[in-house]
CSV table of C-alpha atoms (C1' of nucleotides) in Angstrom, one decimal:
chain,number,residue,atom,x,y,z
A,1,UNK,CA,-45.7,81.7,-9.7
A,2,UNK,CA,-46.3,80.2,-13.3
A,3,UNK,CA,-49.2,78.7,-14.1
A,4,UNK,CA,-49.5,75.5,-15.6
A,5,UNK,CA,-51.9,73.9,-18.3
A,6,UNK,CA,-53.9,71.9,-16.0
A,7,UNK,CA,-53.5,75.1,-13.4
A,8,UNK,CA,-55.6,77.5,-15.7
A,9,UNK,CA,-58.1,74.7,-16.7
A,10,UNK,CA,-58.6,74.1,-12.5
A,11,UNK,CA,-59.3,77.7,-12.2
A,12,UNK,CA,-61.4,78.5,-15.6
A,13,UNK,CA,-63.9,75.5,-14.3
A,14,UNK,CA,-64.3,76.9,-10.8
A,15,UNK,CA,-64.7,80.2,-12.0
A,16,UNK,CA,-67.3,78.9,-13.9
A,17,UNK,CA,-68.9,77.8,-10.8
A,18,UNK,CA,-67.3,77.0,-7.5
A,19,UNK,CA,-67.1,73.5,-7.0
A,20,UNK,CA,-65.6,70.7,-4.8
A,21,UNK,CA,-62.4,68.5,-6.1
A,22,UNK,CA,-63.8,65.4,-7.2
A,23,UNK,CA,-66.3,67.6,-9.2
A,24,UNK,CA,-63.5,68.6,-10.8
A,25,UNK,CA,-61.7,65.3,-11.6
A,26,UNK,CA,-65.9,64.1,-13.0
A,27,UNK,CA,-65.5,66.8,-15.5
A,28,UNK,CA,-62.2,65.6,-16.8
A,29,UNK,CA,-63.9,62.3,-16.7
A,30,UNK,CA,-67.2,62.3,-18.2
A,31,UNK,CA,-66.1,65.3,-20.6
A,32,UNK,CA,-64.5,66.2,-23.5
A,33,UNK,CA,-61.7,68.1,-21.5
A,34,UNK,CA,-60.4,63.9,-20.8
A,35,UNK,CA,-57.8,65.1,-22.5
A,36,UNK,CA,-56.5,66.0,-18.8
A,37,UNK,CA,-56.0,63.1,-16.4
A,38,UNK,CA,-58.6,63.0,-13.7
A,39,UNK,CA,-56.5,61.0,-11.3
A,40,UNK,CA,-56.3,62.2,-7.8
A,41,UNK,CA,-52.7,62.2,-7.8
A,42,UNK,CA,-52.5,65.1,-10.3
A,43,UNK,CA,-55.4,67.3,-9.1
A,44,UNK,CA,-55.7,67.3,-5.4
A,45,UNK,CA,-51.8,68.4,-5.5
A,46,UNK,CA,-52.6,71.1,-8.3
A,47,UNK,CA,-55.6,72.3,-6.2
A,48,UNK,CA,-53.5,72.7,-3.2
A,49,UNK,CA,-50.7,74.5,-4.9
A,50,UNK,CA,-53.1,76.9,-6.5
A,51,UNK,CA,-54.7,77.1,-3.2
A,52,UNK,CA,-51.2,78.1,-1.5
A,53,UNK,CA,-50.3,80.4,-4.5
A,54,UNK,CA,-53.6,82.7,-3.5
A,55,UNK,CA,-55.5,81.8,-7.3
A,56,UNK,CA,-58.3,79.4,-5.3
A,57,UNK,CA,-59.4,79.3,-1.6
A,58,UNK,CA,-61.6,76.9,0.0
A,59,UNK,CA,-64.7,78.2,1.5
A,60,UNK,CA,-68.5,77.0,2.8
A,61,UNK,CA,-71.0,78.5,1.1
A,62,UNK,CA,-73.2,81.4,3.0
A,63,UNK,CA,-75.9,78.8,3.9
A,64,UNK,CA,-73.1,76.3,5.3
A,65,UNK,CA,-72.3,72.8,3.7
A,66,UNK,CA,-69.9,71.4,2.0
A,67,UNK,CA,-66.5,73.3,1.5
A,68,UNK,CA,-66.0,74.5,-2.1
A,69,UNK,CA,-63.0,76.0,-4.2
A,70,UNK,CA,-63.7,79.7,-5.4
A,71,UNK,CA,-61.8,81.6,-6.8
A,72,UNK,CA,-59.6,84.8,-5.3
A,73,UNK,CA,-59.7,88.0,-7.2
A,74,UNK,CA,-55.9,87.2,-7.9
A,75,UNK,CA,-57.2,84.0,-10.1
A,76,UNK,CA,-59.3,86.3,-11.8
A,77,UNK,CA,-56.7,88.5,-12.6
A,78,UNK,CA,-54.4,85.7,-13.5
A,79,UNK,CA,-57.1,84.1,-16.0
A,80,UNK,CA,-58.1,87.5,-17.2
A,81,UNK,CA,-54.5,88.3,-18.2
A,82,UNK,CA,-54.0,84.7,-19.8
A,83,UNK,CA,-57.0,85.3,-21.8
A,84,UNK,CA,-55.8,88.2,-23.3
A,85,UNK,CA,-52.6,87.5,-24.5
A,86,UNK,CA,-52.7,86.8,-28.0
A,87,UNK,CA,-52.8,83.2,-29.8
A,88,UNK,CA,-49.0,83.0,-30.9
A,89,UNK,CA,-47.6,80.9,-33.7
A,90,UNK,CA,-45.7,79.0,-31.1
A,91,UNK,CA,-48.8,78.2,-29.1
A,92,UNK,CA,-50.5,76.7,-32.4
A,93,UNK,CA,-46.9,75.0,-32.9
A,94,UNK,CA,-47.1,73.4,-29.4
A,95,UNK,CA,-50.4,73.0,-28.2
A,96,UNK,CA,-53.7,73.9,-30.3
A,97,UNK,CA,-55.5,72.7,-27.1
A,98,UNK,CA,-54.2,75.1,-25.2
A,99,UNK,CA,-55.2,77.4,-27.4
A,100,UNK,CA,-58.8,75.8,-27.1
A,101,UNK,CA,-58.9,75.9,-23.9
A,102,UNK,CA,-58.6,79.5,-23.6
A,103,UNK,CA,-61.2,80.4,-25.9
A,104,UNK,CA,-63.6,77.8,-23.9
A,105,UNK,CA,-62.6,80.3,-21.1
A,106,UNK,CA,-63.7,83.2,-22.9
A,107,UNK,CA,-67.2,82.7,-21.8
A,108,UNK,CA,-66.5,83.9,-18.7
A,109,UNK,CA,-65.3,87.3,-19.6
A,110,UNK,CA,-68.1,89.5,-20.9
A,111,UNK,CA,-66.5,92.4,-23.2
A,112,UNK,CA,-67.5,91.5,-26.1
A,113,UNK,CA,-64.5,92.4,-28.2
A,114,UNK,CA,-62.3,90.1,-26.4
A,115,UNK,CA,-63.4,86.9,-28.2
A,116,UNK,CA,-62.7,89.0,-31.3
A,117,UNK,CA,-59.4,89.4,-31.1
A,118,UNK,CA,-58.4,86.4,-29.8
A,119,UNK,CA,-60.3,84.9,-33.0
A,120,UNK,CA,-58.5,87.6,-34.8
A,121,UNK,CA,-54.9,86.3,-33.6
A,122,UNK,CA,-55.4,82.4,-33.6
A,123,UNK,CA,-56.2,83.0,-37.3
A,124,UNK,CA,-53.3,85.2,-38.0
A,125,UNK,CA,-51.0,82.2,-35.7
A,126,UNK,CA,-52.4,79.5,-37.9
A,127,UNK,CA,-52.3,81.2,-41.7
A,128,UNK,CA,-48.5,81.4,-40.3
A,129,UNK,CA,-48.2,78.3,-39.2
A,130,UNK,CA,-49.8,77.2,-42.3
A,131,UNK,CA,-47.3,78.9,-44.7
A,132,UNK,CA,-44.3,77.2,-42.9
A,133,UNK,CA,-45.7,73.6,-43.5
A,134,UNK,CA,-46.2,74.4,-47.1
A,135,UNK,CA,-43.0,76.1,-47.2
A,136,UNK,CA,-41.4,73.3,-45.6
A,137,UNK,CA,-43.7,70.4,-48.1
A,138,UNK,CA,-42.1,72.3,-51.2
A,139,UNK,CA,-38.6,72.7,-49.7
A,140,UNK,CA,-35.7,70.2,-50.7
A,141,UNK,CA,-36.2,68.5,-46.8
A,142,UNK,CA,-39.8,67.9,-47.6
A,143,UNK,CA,-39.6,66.5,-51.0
A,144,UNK,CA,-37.5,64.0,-49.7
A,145,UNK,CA,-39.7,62.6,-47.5
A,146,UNK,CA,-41.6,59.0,-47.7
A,147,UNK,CA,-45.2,58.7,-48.5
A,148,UNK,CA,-46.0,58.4,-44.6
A,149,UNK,CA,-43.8,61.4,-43.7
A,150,UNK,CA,-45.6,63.4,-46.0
A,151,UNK,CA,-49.2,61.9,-45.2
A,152,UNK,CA,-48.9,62.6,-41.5
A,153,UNK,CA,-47.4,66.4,-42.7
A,154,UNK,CA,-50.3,66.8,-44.7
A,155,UNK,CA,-52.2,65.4,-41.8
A,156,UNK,CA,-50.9,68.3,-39.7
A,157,UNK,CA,-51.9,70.6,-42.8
A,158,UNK,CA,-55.8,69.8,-42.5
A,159,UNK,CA,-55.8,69.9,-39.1
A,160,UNK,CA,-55.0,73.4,-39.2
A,161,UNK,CA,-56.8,74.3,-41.9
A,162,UNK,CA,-60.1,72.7,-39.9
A,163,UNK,CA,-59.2,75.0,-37.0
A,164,UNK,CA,-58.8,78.0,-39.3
A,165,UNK,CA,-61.7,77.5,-40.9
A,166,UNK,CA,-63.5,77.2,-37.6
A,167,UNK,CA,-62.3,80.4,-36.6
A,168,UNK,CA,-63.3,82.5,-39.5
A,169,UNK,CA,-66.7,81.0,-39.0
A,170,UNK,CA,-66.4,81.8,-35.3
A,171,UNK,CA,-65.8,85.3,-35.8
A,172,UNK,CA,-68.5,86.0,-37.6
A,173,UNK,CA,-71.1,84.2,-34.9
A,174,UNK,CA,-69.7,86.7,-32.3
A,175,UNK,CA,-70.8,89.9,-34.3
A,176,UNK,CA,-74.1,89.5,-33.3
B,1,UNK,CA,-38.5,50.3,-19.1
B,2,UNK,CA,-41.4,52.2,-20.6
B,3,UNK,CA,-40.5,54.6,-22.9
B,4,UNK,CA,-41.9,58.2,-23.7
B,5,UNK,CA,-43.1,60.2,-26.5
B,6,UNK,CA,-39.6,61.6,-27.0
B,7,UNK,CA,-38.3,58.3,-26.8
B,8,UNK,CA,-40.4,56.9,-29.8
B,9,UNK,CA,-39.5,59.9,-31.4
B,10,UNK,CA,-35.5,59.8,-31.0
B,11,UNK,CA,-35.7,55.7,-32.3
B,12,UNK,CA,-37.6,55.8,-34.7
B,13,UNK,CA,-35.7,59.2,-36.3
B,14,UNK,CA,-32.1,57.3,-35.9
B,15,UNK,CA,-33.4,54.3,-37.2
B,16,UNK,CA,-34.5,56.1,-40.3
B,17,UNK,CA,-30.5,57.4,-40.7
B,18,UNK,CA,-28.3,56.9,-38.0
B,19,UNK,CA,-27.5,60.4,-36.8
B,20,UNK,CA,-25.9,62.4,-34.1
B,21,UNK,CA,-27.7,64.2,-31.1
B,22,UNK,CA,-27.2,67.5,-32.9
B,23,UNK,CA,-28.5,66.5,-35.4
B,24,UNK,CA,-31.7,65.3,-33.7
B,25,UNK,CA,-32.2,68.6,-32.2
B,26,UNK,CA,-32.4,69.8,-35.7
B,27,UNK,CA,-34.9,68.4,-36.6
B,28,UNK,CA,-36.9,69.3,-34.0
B,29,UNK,CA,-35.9,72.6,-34.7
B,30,UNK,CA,-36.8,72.6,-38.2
B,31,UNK,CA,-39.2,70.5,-39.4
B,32,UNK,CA,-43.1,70.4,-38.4
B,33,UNK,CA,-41.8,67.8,-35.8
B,34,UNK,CA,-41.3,70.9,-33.9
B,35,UNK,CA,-44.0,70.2,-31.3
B,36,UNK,CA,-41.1,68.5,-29.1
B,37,UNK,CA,-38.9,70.1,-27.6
B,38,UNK,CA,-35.3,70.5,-29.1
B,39,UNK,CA,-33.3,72.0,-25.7
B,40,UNK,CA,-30.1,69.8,-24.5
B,41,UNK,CA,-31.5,69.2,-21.3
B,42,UNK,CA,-34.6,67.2,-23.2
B,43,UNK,CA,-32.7,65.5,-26.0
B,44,UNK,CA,-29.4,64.2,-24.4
B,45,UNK,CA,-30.7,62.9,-21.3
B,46,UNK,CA,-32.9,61.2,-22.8
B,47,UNK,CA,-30.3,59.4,-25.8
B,48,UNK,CA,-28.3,58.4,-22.5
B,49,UNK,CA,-31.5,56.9,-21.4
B,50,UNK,CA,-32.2,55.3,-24.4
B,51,UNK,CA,-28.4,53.9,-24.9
B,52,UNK,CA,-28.1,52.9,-21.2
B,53,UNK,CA,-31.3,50.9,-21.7
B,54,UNK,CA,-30.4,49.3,-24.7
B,55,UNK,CA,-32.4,50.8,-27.6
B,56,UNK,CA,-29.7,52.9,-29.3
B,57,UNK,CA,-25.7,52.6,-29.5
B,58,UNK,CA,-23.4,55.2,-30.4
B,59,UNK,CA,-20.5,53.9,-32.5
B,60,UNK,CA,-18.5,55.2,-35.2
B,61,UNK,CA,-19.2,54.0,-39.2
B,62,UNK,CA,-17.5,51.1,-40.5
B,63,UNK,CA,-14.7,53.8,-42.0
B,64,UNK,CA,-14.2,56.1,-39.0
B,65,UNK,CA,-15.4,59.5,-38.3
B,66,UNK,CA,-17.7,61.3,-36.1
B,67,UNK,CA,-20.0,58.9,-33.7
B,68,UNK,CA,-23.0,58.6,-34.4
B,69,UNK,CA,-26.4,56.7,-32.8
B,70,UNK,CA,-27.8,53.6,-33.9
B,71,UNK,CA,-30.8,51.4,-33.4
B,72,UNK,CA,-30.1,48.0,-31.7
B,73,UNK,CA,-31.8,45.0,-32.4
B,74,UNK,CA,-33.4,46.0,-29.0
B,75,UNK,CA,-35.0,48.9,-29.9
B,76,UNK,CA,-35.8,48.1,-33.8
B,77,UNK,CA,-38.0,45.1,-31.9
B,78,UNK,CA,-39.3,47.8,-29.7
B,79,UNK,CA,-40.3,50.4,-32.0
B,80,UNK,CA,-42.4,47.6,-34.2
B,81,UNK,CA,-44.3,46.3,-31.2
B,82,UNK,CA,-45.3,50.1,-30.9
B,83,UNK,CA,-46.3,50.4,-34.7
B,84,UNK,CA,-48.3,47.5,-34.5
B,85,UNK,CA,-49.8,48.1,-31.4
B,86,UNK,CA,-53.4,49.4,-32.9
B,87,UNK,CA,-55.0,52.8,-32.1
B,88,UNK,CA,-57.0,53.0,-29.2
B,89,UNK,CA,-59.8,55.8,-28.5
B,90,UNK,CA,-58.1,56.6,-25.6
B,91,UNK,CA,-55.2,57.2,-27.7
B,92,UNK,CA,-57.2,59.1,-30.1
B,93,UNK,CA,-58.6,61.3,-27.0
B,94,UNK,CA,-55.2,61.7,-25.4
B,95,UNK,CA,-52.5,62.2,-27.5
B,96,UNK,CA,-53.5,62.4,-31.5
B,97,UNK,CA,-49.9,63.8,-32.5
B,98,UNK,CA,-48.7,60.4,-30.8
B,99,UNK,CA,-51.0,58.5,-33.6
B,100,UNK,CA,-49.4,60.5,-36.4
B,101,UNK,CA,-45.6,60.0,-35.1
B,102,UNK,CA,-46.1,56.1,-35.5
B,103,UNK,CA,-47.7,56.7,-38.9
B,104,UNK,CA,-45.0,58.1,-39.9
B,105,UNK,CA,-42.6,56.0,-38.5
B,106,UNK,CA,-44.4,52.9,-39.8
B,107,UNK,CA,-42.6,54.2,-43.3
B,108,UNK,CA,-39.5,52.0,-41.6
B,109,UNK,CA,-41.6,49.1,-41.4
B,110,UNK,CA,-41.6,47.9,-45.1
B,111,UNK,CA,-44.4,45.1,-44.4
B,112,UNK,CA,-47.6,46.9,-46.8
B,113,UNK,CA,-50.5,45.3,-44.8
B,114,UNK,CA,-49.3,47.3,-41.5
B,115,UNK,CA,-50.3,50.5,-42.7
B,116,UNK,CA,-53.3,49.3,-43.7
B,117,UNK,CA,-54.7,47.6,-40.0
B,118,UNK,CA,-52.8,50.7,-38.6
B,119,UNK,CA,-55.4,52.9,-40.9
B,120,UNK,CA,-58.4,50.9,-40.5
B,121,UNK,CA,-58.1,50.5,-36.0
B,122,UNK,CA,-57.4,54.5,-36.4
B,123,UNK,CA,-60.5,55.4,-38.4
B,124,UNK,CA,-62.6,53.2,-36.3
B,125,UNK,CA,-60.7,54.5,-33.4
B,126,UNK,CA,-61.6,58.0,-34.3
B,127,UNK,CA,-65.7,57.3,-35.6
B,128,UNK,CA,-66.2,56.5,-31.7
B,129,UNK,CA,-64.6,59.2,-30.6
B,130,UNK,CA,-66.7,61.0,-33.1
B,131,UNK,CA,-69.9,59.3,-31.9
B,132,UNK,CA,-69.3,59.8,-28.5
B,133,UNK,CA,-68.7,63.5,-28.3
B,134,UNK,CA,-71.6,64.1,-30.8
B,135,UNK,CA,-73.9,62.4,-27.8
B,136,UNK,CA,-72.0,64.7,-25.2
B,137,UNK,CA,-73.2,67.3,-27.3
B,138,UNK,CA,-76.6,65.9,-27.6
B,139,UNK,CA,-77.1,65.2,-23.8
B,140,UNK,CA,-78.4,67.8,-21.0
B,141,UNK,CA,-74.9,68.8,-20.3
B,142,UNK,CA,-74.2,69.5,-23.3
B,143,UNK,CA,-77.0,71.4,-24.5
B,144,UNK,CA,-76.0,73.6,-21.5
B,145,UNK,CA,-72.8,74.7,-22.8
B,146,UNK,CA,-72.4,78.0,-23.6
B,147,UNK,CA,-71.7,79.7,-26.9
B,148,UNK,CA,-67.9,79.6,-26.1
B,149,UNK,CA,-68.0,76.1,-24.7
B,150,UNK,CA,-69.9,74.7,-27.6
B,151,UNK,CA,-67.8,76.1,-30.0
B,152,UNK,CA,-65.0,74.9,-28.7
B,153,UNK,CA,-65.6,71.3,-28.3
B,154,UNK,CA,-67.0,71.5,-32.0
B,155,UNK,CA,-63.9,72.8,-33.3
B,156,UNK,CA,-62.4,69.0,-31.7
B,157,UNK,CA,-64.9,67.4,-33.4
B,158,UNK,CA,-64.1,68.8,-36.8
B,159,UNK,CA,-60.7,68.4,-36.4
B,160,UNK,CA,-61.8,64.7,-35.5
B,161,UNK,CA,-63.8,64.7,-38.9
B,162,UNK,CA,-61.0,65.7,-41.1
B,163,UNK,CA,-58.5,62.8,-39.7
B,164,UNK,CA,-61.1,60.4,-40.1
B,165,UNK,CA,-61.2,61.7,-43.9
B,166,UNK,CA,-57.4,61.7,-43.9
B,167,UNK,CA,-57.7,58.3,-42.6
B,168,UNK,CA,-60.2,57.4,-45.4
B,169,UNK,CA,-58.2,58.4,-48.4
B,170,UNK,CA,-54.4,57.3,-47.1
B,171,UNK,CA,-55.9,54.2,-46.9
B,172,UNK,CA,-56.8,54.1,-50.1
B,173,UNK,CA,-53.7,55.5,-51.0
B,174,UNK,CA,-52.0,52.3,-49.9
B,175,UNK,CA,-53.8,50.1,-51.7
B,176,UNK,CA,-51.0,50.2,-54.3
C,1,DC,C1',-74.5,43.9,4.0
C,2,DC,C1',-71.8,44.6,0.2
C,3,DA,C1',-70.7,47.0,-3.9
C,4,DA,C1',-70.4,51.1,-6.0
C,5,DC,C1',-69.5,55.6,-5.7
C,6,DC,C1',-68.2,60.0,-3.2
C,7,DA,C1',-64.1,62.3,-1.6
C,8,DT,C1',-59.4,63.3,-0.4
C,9,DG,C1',-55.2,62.7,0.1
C,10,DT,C1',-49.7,60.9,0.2
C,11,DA,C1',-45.2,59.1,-1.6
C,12,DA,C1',-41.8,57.4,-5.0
C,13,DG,C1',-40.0,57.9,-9.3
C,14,DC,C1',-39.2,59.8,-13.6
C,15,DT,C1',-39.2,63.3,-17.1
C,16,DG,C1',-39.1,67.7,-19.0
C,17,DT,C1',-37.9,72.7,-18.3
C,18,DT,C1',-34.7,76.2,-17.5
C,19,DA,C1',-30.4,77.9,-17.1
C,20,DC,C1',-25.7,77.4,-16.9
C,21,DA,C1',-21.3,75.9,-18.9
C,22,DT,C1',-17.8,74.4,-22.1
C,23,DG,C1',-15.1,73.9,-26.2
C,24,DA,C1',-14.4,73.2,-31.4
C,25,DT,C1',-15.0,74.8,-36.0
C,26,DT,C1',-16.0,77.8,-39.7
C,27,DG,C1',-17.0,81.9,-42.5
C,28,DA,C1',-16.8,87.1,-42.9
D,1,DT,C1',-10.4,87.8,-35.0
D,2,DC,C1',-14.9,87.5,-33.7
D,3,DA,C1',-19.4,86.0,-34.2
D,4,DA,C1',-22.2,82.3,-35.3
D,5,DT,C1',-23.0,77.7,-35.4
D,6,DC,C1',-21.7,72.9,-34.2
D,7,DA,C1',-21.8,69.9,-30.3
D,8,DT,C1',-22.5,68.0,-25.7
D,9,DG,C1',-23.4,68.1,-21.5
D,10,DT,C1',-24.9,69.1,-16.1
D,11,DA,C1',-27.8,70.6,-12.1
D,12,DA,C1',-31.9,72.5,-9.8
D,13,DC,C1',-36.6,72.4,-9.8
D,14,DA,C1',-41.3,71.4,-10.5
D,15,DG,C1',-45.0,68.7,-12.3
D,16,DC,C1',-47.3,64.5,-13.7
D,17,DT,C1',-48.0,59.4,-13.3
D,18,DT,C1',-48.8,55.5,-10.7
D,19,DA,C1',-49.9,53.2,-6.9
D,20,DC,C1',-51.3,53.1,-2.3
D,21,DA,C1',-54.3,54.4,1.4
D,22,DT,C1',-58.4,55.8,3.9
D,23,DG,C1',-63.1,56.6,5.2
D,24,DG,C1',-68.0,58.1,4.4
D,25,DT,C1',-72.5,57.4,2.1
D,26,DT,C1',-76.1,55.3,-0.6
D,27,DG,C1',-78.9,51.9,-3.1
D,28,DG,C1',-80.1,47.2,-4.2
DNA sequence: CCAACCATGTAAGCTGTTACATGATTGA
DNA sequence: TCAATCATGTAACAGCTTACATGGTTGG
């Protein structure tokens, strides 16, 4: 079963800590990961499938209570394996949140060379990525374009270089 | 009918040039617009969406030749009601690519003073944003983040820092 | 007691993804 | 002539959005 965006943030948070549904829709909510909806229609479903697909199961804690979602040592697997694939140039293409997302996810793996190498690649993805937009600014196609078609390119441009940037700093945090 | 990302997209690329559906996929192919998708099963559903609701036609040029798409009135009236609509924080937490596709398509719209609210509701759309997750950071929740977390939701705010500067200086840009 | 919040779902509808399928044209 | 590119679609499937629906608990 492939996972979806909103499938690997569910499990990343509950791995985090096991928690209850609507916990889950609070920290879309009150969060900076709003970027995914929080409304019941997408979650509760989502749960359930990853529920059904053997990533989550729904348990009472030891000392009885309220029914939580932990994760199965097939989520763990799943997440471990997403994790470690490295940051491609089509990710940062696509979806730098994604990418984002991952790394936030990194906390709860605790080799230390992981967060590394995923640094290592996202930079790689994005000096790529970085060269094609320039490539593309200085080709025939890009010359012809309008001042707002080039503004919002060069918009794009920053943006990556921010996130670059961030990880070079990044990397060097996690030698310590 | 409400109409999607993609949808913006397709109108407000065939209203720059009238052009065919290959041709669309092109560019999605080739330039940095590349964060939609260019497959058939995307693209030409949606133009026969788009037709059948009245936003595009597909007729041949005044001297024969190959069809090609065109904007309706229709559709010309709906893309400027979107350009003008002003940025909303929500937007600015949501979707940010969306902002920059009507920035660029506001190049179609030849009225100077557009770009200009356009610039200003984005910058002050963005400084809340900015504001906001700087207090998430601030509050108990967020001082509990971990090294990963925190990291990660300061890369968004940097990225969020360098369109507000973008913001800053296109604006001035247009003063001319 | 009533509003607000906690908490969990279902159902319709639309859109995008993936994969398959077809045929024309052009350059090596 | 054969591969690549132009060019346009269809069909199955899964996921998200929106809206509806329900009921418990808590604080003013």
């Amino acid at each position: 079963m492939k996972l979806t965006t909103l499938g690997y943030a569910l499990i990343g948070l509950v791995q985090a800590e096991p928690c209850s549904g609507y916990a889950l829709r609070r920290v879309f909510e009150t969060t900076p990961m709003g970027t995914y909806s929080s409304s019941p229609g997408s979650i509760y479903p989502a749960l359930a499938r990853l529920v059904a697909a053997g990533f989550l199961e729904k348990r009472a804690p030891a000392g009885g209570g309220k029914k939580l979602f932990h994760v199965t040592t097939r989520g763990r697997d799943a997440m471990n394996a997403w994790l470690r694939t490295p940051v491609t140039e089509e990710e940062v293409t696509r979806s730098v949140d994604l990418v984002l997302l991952r790394f936030a996810f990194l906390e709860n793996v605790d080799e230390p060379g992981v967060t590394q190498s995923f640094l290592a690649s996202f930079e790689s993805a994005l000096s790529n990525r970085i060269e094609q937009i320039e490539a593309y600014l200085e080709s025939p196609a890009g010359r012809a374009l309008g001042r707002h078609g080039r503004l919002a390119v060069e918009n794009g441009l920053q943006g990556l270089m921010t996130q670059r940037q961030w990880a070079a700093t990044s990397k060097k945090e996690f030698r310590s």
